[in-house]
Tab-separated table of C-alpha atoms in Angstrom:
chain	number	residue	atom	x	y	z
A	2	UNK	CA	83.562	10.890	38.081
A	3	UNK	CA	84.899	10.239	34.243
A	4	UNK	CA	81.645	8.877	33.228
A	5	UNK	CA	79.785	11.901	35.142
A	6	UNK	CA	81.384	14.527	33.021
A	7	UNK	CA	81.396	12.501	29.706
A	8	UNK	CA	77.428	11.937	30.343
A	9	UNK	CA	77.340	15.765	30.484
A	10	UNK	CA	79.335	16.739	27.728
A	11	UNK	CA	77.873	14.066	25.609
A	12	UNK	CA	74.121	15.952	26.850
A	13	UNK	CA	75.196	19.379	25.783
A	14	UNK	CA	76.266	18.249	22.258
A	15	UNK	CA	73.648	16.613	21.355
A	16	UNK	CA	71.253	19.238	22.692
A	17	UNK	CA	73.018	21.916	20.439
A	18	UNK	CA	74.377	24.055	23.162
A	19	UNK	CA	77.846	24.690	23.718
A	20	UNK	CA	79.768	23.076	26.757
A	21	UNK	CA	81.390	26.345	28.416
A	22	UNK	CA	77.718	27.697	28.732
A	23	UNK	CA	76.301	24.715	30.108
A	24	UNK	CA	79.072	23.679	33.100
A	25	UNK	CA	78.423	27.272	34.283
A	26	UNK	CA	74.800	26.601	35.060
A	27	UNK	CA	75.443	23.236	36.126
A	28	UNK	CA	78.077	21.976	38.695
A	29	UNK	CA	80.159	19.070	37.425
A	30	UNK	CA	80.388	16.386	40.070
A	31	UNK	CA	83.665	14.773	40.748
A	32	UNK	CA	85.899	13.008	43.408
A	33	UNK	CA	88.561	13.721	45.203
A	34	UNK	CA	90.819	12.563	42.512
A	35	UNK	CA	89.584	14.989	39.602
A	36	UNK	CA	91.973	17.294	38.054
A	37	UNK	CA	91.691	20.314	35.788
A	38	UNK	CA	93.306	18.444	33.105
A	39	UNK	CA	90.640	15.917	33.101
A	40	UNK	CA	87.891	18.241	32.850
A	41	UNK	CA	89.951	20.380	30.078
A	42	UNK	CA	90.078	18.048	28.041
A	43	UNK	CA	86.868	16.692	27.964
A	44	UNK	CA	85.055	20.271	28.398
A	45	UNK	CA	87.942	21.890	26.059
A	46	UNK	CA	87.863	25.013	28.892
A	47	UNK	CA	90.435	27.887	28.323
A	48	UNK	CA	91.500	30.470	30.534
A	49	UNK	CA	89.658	33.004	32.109
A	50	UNK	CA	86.623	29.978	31.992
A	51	UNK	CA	84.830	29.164	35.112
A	52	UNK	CA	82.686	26.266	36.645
A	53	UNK	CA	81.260	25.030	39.191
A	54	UNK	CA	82.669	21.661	41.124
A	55	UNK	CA	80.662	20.012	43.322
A	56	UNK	CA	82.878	18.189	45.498
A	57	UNK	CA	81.485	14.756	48.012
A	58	UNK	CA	83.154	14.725	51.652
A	59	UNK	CA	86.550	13.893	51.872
A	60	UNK	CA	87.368	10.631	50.593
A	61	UNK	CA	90.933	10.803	50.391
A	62	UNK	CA	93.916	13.388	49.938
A	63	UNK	CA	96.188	13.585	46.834
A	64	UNK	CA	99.074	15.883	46.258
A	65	UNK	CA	98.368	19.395	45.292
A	66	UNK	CA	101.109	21.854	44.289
A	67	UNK	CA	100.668	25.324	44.876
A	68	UNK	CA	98.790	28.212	47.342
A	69	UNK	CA	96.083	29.832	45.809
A	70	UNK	CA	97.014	29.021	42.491
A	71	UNK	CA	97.275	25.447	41.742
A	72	UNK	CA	98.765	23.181	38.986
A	73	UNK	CA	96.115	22.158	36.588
A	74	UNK	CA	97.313	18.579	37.361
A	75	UNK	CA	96.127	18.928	41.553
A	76	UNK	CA	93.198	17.350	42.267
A	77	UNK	CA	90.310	20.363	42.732
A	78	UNK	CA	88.109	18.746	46.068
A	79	UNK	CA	91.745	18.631	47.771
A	80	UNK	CA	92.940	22.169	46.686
A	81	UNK	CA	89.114	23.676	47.446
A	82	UNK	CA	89.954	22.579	51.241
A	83	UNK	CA	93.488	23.910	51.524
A	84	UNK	CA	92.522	27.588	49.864
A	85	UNK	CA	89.348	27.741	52.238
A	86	UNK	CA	86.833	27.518	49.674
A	87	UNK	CA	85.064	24.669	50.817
A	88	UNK	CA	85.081	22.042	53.998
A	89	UNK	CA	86.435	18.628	53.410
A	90	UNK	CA	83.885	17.201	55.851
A	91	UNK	CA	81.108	18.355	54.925
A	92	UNK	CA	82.070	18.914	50.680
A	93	UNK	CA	79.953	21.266	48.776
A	94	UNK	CA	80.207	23.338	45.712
A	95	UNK	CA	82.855	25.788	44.782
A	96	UNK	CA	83.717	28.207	41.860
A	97	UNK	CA	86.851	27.297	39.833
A	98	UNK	CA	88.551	29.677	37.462
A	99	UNK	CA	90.944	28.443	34.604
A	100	UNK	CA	93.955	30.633	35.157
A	101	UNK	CA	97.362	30.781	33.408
A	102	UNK	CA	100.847	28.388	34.319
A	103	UNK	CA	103.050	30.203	36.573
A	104	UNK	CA	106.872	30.321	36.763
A	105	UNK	CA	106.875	29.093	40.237
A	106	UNK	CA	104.004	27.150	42.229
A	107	UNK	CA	104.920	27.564	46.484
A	108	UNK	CA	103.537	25.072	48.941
A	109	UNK	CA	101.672	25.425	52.089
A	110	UNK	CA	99.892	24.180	55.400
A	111	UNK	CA	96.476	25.332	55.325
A	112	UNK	CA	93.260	24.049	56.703
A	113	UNK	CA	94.980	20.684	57.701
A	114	UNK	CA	95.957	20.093	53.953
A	115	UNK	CA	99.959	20.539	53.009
A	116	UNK	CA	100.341	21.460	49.168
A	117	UNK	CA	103.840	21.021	47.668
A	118	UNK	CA	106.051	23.310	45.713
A	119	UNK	CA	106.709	22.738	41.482
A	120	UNK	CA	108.439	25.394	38.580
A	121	UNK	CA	106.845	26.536	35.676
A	122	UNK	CA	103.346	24.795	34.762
A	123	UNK	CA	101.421	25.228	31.511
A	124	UNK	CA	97.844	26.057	33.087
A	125	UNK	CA	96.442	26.721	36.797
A	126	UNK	CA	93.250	26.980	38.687
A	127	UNK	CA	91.894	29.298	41.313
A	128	UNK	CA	89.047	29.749	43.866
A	129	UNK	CA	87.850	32.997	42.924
A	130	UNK	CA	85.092	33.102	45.502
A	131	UNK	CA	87.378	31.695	48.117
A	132	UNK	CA	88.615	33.587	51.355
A	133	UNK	CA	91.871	35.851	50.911
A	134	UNK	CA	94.205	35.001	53.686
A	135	UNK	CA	97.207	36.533	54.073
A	136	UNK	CA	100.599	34.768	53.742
A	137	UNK	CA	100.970	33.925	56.782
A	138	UNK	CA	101.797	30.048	58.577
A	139	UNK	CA	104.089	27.741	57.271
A	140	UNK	CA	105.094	26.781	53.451
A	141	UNK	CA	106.899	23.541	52.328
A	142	UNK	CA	109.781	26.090	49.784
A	143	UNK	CA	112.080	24.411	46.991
A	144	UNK	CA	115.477	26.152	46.762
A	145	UNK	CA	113.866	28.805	44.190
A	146	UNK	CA	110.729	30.127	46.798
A	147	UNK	CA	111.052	34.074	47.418
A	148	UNK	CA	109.036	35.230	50.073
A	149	UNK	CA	107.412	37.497	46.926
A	150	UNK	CA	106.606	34.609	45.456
A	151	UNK	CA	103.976	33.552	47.965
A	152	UNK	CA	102.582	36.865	48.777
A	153	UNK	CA	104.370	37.432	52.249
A	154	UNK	CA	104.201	41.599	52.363
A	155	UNK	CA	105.560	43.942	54.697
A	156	UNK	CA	105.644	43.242	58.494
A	157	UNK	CA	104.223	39.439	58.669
A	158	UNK	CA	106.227	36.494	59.911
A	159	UNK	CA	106.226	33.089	57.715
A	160	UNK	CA	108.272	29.983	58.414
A	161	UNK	CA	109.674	27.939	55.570
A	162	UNK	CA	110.527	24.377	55.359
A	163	UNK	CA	113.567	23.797	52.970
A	164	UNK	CA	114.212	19.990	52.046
A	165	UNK	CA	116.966	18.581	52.350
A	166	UNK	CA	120.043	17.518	49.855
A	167	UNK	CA	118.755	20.205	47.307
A	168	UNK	CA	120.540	24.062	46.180
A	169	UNK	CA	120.043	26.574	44.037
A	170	UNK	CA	118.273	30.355	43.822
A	171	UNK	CA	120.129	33.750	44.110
A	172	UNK	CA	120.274	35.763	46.770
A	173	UNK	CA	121.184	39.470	47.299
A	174	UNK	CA	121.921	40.881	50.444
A	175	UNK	CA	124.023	40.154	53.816
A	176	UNK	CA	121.333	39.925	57.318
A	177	UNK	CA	118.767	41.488	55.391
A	178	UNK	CA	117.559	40.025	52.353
A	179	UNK	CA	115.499	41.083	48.738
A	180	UNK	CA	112.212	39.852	49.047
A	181	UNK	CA	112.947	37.940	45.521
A	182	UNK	CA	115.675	36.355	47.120
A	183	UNK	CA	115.738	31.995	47.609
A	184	UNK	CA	114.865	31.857	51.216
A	185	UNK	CA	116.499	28.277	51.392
A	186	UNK	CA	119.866	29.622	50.119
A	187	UNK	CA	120.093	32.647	52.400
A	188	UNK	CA	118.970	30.712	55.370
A	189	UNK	CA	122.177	28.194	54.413
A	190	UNK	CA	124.135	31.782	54.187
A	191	UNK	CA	122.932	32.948	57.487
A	192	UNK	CA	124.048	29.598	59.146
A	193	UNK	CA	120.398	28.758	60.263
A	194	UNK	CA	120.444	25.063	57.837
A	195	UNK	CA	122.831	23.353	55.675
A	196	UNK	CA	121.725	22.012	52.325
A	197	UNK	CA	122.747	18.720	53.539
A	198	UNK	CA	119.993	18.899	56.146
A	199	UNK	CA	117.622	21.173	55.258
A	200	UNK	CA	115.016	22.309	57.982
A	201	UNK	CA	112.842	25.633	58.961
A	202	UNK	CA	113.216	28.806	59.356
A	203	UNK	CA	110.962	31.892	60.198
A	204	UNK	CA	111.185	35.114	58.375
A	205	UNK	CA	110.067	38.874	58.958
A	206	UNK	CA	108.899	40.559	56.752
A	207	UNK	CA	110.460	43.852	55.781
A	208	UNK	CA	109.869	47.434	53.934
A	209	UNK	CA	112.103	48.850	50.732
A	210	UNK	CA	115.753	49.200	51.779
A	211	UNK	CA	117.971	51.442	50.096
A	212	UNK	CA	120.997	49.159	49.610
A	213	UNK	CA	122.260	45.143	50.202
A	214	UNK	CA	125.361	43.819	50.521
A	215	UNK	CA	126.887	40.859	49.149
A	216	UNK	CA	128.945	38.568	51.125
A	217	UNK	CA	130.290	35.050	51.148
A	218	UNK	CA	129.526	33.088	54.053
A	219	UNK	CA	128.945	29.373	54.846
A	220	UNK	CA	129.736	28.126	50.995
A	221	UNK	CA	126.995	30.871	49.576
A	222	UNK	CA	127.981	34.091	48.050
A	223	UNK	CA	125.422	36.703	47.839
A	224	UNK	CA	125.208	39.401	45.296
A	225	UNK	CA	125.288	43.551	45.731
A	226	UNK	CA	122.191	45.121	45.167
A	227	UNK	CA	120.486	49.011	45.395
A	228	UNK	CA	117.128	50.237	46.593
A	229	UNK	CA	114.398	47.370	46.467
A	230	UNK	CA	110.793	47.816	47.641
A	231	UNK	CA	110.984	44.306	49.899
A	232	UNK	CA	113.426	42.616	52.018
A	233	UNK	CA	113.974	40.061	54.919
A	234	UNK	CA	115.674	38.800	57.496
A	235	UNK	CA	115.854	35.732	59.644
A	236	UNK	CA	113.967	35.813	63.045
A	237	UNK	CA	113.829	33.168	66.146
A	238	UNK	CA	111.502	30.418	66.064
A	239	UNK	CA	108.890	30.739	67.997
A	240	UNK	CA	107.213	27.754	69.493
């Protein structure tokens, strides 16, 4: 794949033209290993830049950290399958944006492919082309995932899997929950896991509520809050 993309950059500067023009017209072949940061900084791509990666079938499957919006560091092929974009068994070509870091990156199960959760990251990549699917199925959360921060909205169910032997996040409310609330921590608050453990829970998904509560229950205190536009609570699992 390395010497693929260094063939074509070396091709475009000695023709004249310049590389961001070029990779648009023609799609970069890689592996299942490639990362944005490999083609960055051979290609010198900035944000807002797009390409086209043409991706074999599935050779293997590396860690990728995010939904939708991946770490610049995942490898592409892998996060194409999990966002929809493209089939791992058959591979293909796909459209990938440059996009800004985020403050938080939330993990998923999608299309058989589990992505993992990371903070802040210096530069992403998206599928702009790819399907929009609604926040909906399960997500691997670290102790700082919000239910806004992967997208769930107002009446859909999600189910979270919180690690175990971690902490941390705020939380504001007492049953019900702000939607920018650590799921992880309230779930320990509602008595559904213990940090010690860990496991899932499943969420609802809730309209503005005019008022939380704070309260102190199960070694988490939760804070007082007024009107927010999203909340949650904490729902049975269903098999």
């Amino acid at each position: 794949m390395r010497i693929v993309i260094l063939a074509l950059a070396t091709c475009m500067t000695t023709s004249g033209l310049h590389a961001q023009v070029a990779v648009t017209v023609e799609p970069l072949e890689m592996d299942w290993t490639t990362t944005l940061d490999e083609i960055v900084y051979l290609l010198d791509f900035t944000v807002g830049e797009r390409f086209v990666a043409a991706c074999p079938a599935a050779e293997s499957v590396e860690t990728i950290w995010g939904t939708g919006t991946y770490t610049s560091d995942s490898p592409i092929c892998v996060a194409a399958t999990h966002a929809g974009a493209l089939s791992a068994q058959r591979g293909g070509t796909v459209l990938v944006e440059v996009a800004p870091g985020l403050g938080e990156y939330a993990g998923s199960i999608r299309h058989g492919i589990s992505s993992s959760s990371y903070p802040a990251w210096d530069l992403s990549f998206r599928f702009p082309e790819a399907p929009q699917v609604a926040a909906t199925g399960g997500f691997q959360a670290n102790w700082y995932t919000s239910p806004r921060s992967v997208g769930a909205a107002s009446g859909q169910r999600v189910w979270m899997v919180c690690a175990g032997g971690r902490s941390g996040g705020s939380v504001w409310g007492t049953d019900v929950y702000t939607d920018d609330s650590s799921i992880c921590e309230a779930a320990v608050h509602a008595g559904l896991i213990t940090r010690a453990e860990g496991g899932r829970v499943d969420l609802e998904m809730l309209g503005a509520q005019p008022s939380f509560h704070g309260s102190t229950r199960n070694g988490v205190s939760t804070h007082d809050y007024p009107t927010w536009p999203g909340s949650f609570r904490f729902v049975a699992i269903e098999e």
